[in-house]
PDB file of C-alpha atoms and ligand atoms in Angstrom:
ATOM      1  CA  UNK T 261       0.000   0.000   0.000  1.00 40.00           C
ATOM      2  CA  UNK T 262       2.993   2.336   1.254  1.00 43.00           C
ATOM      3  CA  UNK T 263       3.971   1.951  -2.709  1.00 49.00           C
ATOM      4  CA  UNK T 264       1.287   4.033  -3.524  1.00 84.00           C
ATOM      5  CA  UNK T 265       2.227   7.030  -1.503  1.00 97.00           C
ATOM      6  CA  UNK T 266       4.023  10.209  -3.785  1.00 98.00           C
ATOM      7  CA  UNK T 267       7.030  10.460  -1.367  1.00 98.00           C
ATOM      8  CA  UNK T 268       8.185  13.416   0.036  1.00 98.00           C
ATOM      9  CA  UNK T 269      12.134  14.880   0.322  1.00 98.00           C
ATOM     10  CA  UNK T 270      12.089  17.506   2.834  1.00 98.00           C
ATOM     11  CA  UNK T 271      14.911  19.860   4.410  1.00 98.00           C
ATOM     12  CA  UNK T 272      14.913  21.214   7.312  1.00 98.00           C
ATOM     13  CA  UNK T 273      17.851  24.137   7.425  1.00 98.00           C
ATOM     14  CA  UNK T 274      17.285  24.961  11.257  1.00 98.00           C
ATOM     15  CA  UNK T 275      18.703  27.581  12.659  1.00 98.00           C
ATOM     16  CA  UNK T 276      20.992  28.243   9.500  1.00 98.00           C
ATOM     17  CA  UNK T 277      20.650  30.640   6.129  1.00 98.00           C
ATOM     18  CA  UNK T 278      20.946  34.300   5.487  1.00 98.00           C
ATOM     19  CA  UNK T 279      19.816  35.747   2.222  1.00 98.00           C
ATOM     20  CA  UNK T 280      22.726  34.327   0.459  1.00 98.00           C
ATOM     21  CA  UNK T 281      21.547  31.076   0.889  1.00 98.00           C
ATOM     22  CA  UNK T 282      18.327  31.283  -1.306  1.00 98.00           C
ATOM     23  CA  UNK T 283      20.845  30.667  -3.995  1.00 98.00           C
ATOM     24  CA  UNK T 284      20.164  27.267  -2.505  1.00 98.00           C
ATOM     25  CA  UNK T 285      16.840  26.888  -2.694  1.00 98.00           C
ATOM     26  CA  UNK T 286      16.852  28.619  -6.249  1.00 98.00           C
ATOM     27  CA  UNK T 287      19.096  25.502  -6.965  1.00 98.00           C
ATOM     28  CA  UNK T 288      17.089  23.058  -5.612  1.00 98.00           C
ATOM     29  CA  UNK T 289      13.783  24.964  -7.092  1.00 98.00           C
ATOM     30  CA  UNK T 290      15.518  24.574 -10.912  1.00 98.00           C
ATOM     31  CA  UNK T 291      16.580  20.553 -10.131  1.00 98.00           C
ATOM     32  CA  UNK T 292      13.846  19.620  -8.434  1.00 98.00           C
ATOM     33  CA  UNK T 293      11.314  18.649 -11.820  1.00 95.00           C
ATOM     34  CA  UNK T 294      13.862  16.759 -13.299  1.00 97.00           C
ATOM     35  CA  UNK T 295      16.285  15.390 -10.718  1.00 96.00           C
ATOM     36  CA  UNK T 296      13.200  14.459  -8.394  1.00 97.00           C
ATOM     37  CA  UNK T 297      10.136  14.423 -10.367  1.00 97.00           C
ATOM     38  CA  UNK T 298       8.898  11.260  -8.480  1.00 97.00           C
ATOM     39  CA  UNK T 299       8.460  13.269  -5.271  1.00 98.00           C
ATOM     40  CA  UNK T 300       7.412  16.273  -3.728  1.00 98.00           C
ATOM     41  CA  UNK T 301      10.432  18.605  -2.624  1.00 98.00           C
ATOM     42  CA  UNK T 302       9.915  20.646   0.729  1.00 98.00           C
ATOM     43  CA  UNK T 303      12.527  22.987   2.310  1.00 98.00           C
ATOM     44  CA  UNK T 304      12.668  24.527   5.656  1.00 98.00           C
ATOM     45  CA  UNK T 305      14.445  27.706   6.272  1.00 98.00           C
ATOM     46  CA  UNK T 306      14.332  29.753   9.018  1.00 98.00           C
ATOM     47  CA  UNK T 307      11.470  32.173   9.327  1.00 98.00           C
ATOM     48  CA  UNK T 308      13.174  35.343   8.589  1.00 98.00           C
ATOM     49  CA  UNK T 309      13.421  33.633   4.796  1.00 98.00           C
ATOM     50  CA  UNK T 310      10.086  32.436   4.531  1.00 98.00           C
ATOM     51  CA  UNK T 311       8.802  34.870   2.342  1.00 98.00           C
ATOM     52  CA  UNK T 312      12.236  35.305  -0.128  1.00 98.00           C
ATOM     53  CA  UNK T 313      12.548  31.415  -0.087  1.00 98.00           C
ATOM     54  CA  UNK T 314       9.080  30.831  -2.083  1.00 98.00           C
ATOM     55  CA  UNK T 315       9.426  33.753  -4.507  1.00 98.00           C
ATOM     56  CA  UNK T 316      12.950  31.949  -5.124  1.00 98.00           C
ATOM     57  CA  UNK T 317      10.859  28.482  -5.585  1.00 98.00           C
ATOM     58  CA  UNK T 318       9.137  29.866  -8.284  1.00 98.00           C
ATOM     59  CA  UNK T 319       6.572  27.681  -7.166  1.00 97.00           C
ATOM     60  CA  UNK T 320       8.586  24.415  -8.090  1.00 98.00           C
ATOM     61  CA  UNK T 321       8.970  23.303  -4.851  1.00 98.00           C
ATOM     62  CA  UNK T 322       7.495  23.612  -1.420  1.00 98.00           C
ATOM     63  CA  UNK T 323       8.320  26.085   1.346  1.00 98.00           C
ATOM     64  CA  UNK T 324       7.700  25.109   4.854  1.00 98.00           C
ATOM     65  CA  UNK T 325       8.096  26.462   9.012  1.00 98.00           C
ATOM     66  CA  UNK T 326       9.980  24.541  11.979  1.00 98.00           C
ATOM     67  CA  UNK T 327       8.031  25.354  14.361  1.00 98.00           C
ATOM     68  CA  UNK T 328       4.559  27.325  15.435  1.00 98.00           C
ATOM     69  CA  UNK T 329       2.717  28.667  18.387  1.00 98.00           C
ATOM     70  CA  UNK T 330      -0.212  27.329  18.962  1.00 98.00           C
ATOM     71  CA  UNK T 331      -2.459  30.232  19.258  1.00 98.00           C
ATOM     72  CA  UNK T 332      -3.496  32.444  16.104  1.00 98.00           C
ATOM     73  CA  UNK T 333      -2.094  35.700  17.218  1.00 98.00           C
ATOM     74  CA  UNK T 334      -1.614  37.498  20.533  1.00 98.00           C
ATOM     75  CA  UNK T 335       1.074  38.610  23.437  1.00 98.00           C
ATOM     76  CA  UNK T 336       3.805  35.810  22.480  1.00 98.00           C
ATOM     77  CA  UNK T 337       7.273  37.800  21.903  1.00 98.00           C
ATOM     78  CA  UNK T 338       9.073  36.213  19.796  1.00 97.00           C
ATOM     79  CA  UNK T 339       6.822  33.306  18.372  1.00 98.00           C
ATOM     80  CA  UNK T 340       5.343  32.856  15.111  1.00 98.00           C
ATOM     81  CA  UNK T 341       1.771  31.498  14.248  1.00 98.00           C
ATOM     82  CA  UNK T 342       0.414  28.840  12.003  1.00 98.00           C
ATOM     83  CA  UNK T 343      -1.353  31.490  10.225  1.00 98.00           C
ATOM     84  CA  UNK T 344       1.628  33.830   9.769  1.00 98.00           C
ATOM     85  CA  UNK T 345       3.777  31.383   8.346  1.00 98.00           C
ATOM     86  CA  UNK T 346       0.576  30.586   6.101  1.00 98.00           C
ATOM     87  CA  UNK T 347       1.078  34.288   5.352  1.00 98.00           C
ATOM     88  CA  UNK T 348       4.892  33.944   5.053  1.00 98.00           C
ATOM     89  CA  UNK T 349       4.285  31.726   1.921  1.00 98.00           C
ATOM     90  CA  UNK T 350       4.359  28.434   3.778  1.00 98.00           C
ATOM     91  CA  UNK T 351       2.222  25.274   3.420  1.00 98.00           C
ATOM     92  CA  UNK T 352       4.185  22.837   5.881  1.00 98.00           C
ATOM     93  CA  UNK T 353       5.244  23.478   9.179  1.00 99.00           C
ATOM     94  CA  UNK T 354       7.624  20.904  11.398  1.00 98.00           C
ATOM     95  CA  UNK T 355       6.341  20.211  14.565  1.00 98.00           C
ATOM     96  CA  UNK T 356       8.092  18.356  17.981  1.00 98.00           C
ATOM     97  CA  UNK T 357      11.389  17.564  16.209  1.00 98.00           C
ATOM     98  CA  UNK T 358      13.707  16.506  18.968  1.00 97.00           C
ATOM     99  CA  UNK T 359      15.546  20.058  19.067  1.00 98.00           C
ATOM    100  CA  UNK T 360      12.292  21.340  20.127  1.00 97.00           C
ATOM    101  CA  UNK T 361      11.062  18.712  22.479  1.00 96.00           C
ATOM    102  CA  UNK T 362      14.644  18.985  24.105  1.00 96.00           C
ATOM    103  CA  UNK T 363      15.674  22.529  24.328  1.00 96.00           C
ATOM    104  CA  UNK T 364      12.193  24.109  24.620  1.00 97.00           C
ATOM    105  CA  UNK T 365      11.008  21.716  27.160  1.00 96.00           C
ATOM    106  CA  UNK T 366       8.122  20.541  24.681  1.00 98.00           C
ATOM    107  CA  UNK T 367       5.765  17.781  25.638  1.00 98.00           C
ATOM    108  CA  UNK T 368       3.503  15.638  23.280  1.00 98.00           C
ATOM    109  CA  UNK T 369       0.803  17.938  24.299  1.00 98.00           C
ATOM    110  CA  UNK T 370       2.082  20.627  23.149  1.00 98.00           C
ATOM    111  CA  UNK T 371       3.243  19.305  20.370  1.00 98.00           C
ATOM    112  CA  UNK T 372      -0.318  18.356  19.459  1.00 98.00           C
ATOM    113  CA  UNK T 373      -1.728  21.350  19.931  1.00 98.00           C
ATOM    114  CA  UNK T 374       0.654  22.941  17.672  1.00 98.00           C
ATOM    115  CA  UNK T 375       0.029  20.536  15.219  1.00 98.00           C
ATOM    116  CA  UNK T 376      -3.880  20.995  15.574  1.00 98.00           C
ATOM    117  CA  UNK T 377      -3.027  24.890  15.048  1.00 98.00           C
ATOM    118  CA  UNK T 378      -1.462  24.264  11.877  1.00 98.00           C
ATOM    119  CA  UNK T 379      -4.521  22.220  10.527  1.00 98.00           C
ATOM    120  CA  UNK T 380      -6.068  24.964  11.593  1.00 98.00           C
ATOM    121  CA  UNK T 381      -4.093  27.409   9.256  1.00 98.00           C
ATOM    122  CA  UNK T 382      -4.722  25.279   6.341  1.00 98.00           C
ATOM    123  CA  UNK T 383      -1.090  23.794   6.882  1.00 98.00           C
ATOM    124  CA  UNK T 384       0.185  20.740   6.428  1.00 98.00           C
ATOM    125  CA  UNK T 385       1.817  19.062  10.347  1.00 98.00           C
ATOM    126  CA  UNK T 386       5.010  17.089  10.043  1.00 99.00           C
ATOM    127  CA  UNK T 387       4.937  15.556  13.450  1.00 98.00           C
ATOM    128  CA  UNK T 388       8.607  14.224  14.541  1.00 98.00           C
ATOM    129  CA  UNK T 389       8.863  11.226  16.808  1.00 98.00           C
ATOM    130  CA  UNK T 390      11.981   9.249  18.046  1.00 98.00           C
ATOM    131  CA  UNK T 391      13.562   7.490  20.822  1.00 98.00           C
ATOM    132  CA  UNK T 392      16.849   8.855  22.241  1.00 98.00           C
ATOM    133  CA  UNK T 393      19.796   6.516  22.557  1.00 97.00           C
ATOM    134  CA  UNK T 394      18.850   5.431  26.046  1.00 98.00           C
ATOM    135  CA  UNK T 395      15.744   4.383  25.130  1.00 98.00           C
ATOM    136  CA  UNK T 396      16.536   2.661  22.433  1.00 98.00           C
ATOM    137  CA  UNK T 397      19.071   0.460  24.473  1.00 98.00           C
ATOM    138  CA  UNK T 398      16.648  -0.105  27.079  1.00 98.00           C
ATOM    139  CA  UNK T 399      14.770  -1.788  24.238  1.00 98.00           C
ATOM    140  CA  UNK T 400      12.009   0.457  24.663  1.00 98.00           C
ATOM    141  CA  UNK T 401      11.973   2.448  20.921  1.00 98.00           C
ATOM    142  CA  UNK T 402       8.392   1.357  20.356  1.00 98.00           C
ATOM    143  CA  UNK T 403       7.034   2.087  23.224  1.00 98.00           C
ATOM    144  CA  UNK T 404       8.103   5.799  23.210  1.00 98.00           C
ATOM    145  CA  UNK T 405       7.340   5.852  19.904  1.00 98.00           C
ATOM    146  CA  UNK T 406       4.104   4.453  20.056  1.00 98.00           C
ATOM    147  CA  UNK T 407       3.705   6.991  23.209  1.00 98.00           C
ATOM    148  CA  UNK T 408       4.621  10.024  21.104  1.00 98.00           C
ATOM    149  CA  UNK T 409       2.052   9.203  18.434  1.00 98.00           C
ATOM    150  CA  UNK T 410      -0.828   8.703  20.375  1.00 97.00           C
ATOM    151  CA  UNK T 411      -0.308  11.763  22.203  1.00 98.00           C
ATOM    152  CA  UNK T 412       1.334  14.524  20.180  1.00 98.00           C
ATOM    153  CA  UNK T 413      -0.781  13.600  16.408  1.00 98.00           C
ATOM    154  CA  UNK T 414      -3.514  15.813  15.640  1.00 98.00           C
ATOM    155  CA  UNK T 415      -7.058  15.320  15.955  1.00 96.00           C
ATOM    156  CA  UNK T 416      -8.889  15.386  12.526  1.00 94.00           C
ATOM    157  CA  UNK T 417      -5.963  14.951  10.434  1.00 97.00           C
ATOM    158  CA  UNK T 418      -5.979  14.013   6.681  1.00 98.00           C
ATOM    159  CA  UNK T 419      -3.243  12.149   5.001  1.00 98.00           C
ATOM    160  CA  UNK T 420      -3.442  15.569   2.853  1.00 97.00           C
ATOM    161  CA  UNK T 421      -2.518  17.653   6.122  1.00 98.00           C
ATOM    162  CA  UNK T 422      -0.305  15.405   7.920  1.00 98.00           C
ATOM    163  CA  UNK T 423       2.960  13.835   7.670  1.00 98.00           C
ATOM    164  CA  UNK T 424       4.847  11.952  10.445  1.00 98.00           C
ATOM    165  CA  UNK T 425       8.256  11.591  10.517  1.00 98.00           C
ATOM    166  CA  UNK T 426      10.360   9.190  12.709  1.00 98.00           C
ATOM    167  CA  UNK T 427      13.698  10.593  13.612  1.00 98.00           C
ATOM    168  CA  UNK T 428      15.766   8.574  15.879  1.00 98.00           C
ATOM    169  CA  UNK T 429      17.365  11.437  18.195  1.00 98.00           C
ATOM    170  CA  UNK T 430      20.750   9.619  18.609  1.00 98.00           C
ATOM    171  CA  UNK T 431      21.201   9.586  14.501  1.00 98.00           C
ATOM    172  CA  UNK T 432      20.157  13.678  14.188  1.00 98.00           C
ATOM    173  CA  UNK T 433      23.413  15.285  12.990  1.00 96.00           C
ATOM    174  CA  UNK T 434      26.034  12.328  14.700  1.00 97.00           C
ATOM    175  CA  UNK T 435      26.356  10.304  10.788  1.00 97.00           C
ATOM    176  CA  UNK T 436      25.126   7.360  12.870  1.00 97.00           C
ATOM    177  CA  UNK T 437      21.898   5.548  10.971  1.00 97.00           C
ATOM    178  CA  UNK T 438      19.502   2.586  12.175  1.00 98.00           C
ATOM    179  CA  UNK T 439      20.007  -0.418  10.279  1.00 98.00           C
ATOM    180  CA  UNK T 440      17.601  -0.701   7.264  1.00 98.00           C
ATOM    181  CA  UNK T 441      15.805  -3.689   9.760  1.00 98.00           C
ATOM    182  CA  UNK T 442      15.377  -1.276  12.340  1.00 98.00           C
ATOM    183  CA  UNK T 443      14.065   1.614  10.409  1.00 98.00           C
ATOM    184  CA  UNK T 444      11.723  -1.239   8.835  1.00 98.00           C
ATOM    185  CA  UNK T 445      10.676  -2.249  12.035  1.00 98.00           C
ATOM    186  CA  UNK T 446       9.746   0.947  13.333  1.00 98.00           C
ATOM    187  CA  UNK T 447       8.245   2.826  10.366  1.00 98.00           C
ATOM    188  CA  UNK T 448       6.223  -0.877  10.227  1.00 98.00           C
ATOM    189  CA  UNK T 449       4.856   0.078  13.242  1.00 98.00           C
ATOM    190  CA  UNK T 450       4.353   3.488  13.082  1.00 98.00           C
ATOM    191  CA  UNK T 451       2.115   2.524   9.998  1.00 98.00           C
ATOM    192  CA  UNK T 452       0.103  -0.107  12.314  1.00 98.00           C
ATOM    193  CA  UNK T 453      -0.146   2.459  15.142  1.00 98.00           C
ATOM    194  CA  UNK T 454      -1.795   5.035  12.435  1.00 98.00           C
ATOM    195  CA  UNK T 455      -3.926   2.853  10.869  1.00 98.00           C
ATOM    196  CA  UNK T 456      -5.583   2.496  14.074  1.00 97.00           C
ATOM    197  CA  UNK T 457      -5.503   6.047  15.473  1.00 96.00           C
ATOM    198  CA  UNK T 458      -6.575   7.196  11.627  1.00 97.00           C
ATOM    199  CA  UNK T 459      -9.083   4.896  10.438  1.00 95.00           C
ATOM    200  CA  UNK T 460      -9.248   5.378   6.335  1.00 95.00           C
ATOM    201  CA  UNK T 461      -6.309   7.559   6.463  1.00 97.00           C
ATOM    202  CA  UNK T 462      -3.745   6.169   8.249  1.00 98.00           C
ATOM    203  CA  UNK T 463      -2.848   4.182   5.108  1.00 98.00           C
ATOM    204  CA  UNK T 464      -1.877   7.042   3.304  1.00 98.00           C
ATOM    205  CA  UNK T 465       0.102   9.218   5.673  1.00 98.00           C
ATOM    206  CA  UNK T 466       3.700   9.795   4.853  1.00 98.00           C
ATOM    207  CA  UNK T 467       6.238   8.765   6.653  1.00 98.00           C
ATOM    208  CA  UNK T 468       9.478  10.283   6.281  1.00 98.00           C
ATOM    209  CA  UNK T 469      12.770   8.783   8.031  1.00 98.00           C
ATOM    210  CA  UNK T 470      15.384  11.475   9.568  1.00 98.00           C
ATOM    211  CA  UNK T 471      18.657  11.462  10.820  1.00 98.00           C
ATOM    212  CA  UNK T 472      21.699  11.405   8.935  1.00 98.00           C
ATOM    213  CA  UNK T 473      20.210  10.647   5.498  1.00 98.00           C
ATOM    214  CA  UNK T 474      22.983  11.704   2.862  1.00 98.00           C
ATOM    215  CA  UNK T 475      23.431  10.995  -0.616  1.00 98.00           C
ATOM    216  CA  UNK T 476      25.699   7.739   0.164  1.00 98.00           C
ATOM    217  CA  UNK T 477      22.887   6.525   2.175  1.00 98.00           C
ATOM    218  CA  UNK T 478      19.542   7.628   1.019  1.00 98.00           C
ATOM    219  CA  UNK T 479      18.998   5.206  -1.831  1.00 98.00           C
ATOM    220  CA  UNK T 480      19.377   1.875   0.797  1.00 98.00           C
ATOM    221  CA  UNK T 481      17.132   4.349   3.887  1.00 98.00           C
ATOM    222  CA  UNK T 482      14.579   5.136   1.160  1.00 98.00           C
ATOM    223  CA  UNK T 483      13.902   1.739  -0.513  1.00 98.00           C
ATOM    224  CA  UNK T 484      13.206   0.179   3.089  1.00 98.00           C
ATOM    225  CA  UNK T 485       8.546  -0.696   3.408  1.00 97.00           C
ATOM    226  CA  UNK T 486       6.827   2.122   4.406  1.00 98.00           C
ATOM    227  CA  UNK T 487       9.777   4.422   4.037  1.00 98.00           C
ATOM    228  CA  UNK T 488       7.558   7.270   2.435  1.00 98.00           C
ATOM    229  CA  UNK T 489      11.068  10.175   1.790  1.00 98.00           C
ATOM    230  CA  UNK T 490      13.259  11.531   4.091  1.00 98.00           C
ATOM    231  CA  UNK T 491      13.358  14.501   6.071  1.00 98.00           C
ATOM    232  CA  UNK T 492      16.866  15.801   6.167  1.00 98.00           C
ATOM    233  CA  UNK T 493      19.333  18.542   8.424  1.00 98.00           C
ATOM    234  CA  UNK T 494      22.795  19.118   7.315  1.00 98.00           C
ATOM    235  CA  UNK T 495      22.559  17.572   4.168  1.00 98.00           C
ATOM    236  CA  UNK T 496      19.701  19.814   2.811  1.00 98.00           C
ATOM    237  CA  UNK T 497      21.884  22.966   3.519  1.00 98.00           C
ATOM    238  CA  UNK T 498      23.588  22.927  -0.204  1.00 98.00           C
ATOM    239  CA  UNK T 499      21.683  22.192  -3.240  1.00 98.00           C
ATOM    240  CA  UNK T 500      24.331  19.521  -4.442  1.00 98.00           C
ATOM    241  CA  UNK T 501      23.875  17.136  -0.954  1.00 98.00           C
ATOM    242  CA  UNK T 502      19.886  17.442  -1.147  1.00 98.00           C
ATOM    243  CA  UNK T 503      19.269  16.776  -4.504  1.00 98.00           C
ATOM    244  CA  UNK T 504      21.856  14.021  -3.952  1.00 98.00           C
ATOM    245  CA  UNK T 505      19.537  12.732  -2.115  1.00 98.00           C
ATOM    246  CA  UNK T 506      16.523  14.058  -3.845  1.00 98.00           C
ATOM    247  CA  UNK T 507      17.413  12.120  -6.444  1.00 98.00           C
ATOM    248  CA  UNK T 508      16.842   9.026  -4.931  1.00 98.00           C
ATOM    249  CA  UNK T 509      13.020   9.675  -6.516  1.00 98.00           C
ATOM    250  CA  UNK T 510      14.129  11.102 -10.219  1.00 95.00           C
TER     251      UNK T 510
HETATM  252  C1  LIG D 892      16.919  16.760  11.474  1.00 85.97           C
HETATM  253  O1  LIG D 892      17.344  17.503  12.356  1.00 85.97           O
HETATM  254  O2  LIG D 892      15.726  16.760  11.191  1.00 85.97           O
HETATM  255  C2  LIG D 892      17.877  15.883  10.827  1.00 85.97           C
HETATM  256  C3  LIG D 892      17.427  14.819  10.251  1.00 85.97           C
HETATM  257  O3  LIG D 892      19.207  16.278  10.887  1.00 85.97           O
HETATM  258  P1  LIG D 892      20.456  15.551  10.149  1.00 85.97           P
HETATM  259  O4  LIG D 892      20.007  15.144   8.776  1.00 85.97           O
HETATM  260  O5  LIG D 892      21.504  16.597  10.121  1.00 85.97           O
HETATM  261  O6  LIG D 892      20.803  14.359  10.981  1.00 85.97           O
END
């Protein structure tokens, strides 16, 4: 079923780009139709290029947030809505990666209700999930996993307006990967898990795999069941690694 799923290659450029850098995403933009036709192309960048980053898409690929509030508007310094990133140009928005979860003290309920906000803003929710190495070793990957989904997805999601993605938080930025049995096992599962919590939908949702996917790796990460794209850091900083990657789907 998972074969019938348009994948999805997404970047995520954290806390990195000035306006130089949309010479990137220009790059990526002009690549993307032929390099990676088979799949929809997302990047990231901060906020502050939001609105530069799509007019340099051109509309050839998708511009997306890292993070949202989870109110509309109102006395938040520093924190940007849903619907202002809607504004901004955007039509994804990342939601409880690890970095978030860990240095902002975010909890699944929050990052449900941040996800529910960006449903809410006519944006599409890429939930992150993922076990840290201690968990993993204490054999309990599933379990947190498993914990994550039922309480940080959003109610009343689509497999238009939502896409999961399972990031292992010991493989985000170290060049350590899961074996392709392990991500197998647990994208199997996260598939299972959504299929109940999403009856009809849960079928269809994507789901990406992050952490360390580079273009020496992304062809064996990407061909594993229910593998749906990959949602990438440091390797979707430069237009040459991510379509390296990219190009997994040409
Ligand atoms: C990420 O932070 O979402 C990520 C996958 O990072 P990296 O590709 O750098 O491991």
């Amino acid at each position: 079923m998972s074969n019938a799923i348009r994948p999805l290659a997404a970047g995520n450029w954290k806390m990195n780009g000035v306006t130089a850098s949309l010479a990137e995403i220009k790059a990526i933009a002009e690549a993307a139709a032929t390099e990676a036709g088979g799949a929809d192309v997302l990047i990231c960048p901060p906020a502050t290029l939001i609105s530069a980053a799509r007019a340099a898409a051109g509309g050839k690929i998708a511009i997306g947030g890292q993070d949202c509030h989870a109110k509309p508007s109102g006395a938040h310094t520093g924190d940007i809505s849903a619907e202002q990133l809607k504004d901004a140009g955007a039509s994804h928005v990342i939601v409880g990666h690890s970095e978030r979860r860990a240095d902002h003290g975010e909890s699944d309920e929050a990052v449900r209700a941040k996800a529910e906000a960006a449903l809410r803003a006519g944006l599409t929710a890429i939930v992150c999930v993922g076990e840290t190495h201690l968990q993993r070793e204490a054999g309990q990957t599933l379990t947190v996993v498993g914990r994550q989904l039922s309480g940080s997805l959003p109610h009343g999601a689509t497999a238009q307006n939502l896409v999961v993605a399972y990031e292992p938080v010991w493989a985000i930025g170290t060049g350590l990967t899961p074996t392709p049995a392990d991500v197998a096992e647990v994208h199997g599962f996260i598939r299972h898990e959504l299929v109940d919590l999403m009856p009809g939908e849960g079928a269809k949702v994507r789901i990406l795999y992050g952490g360390s996917v580079k273009p020496s790796n992304a062809a064996e990460l990407m061909a594993v069941g229910n593998v749906n794209g990959a949602l990438v850091g440091g390797a979707s900083l430069t237009a040459k690694d991510f379509m390296g990657i990219a190009s997994v789907y040409k």
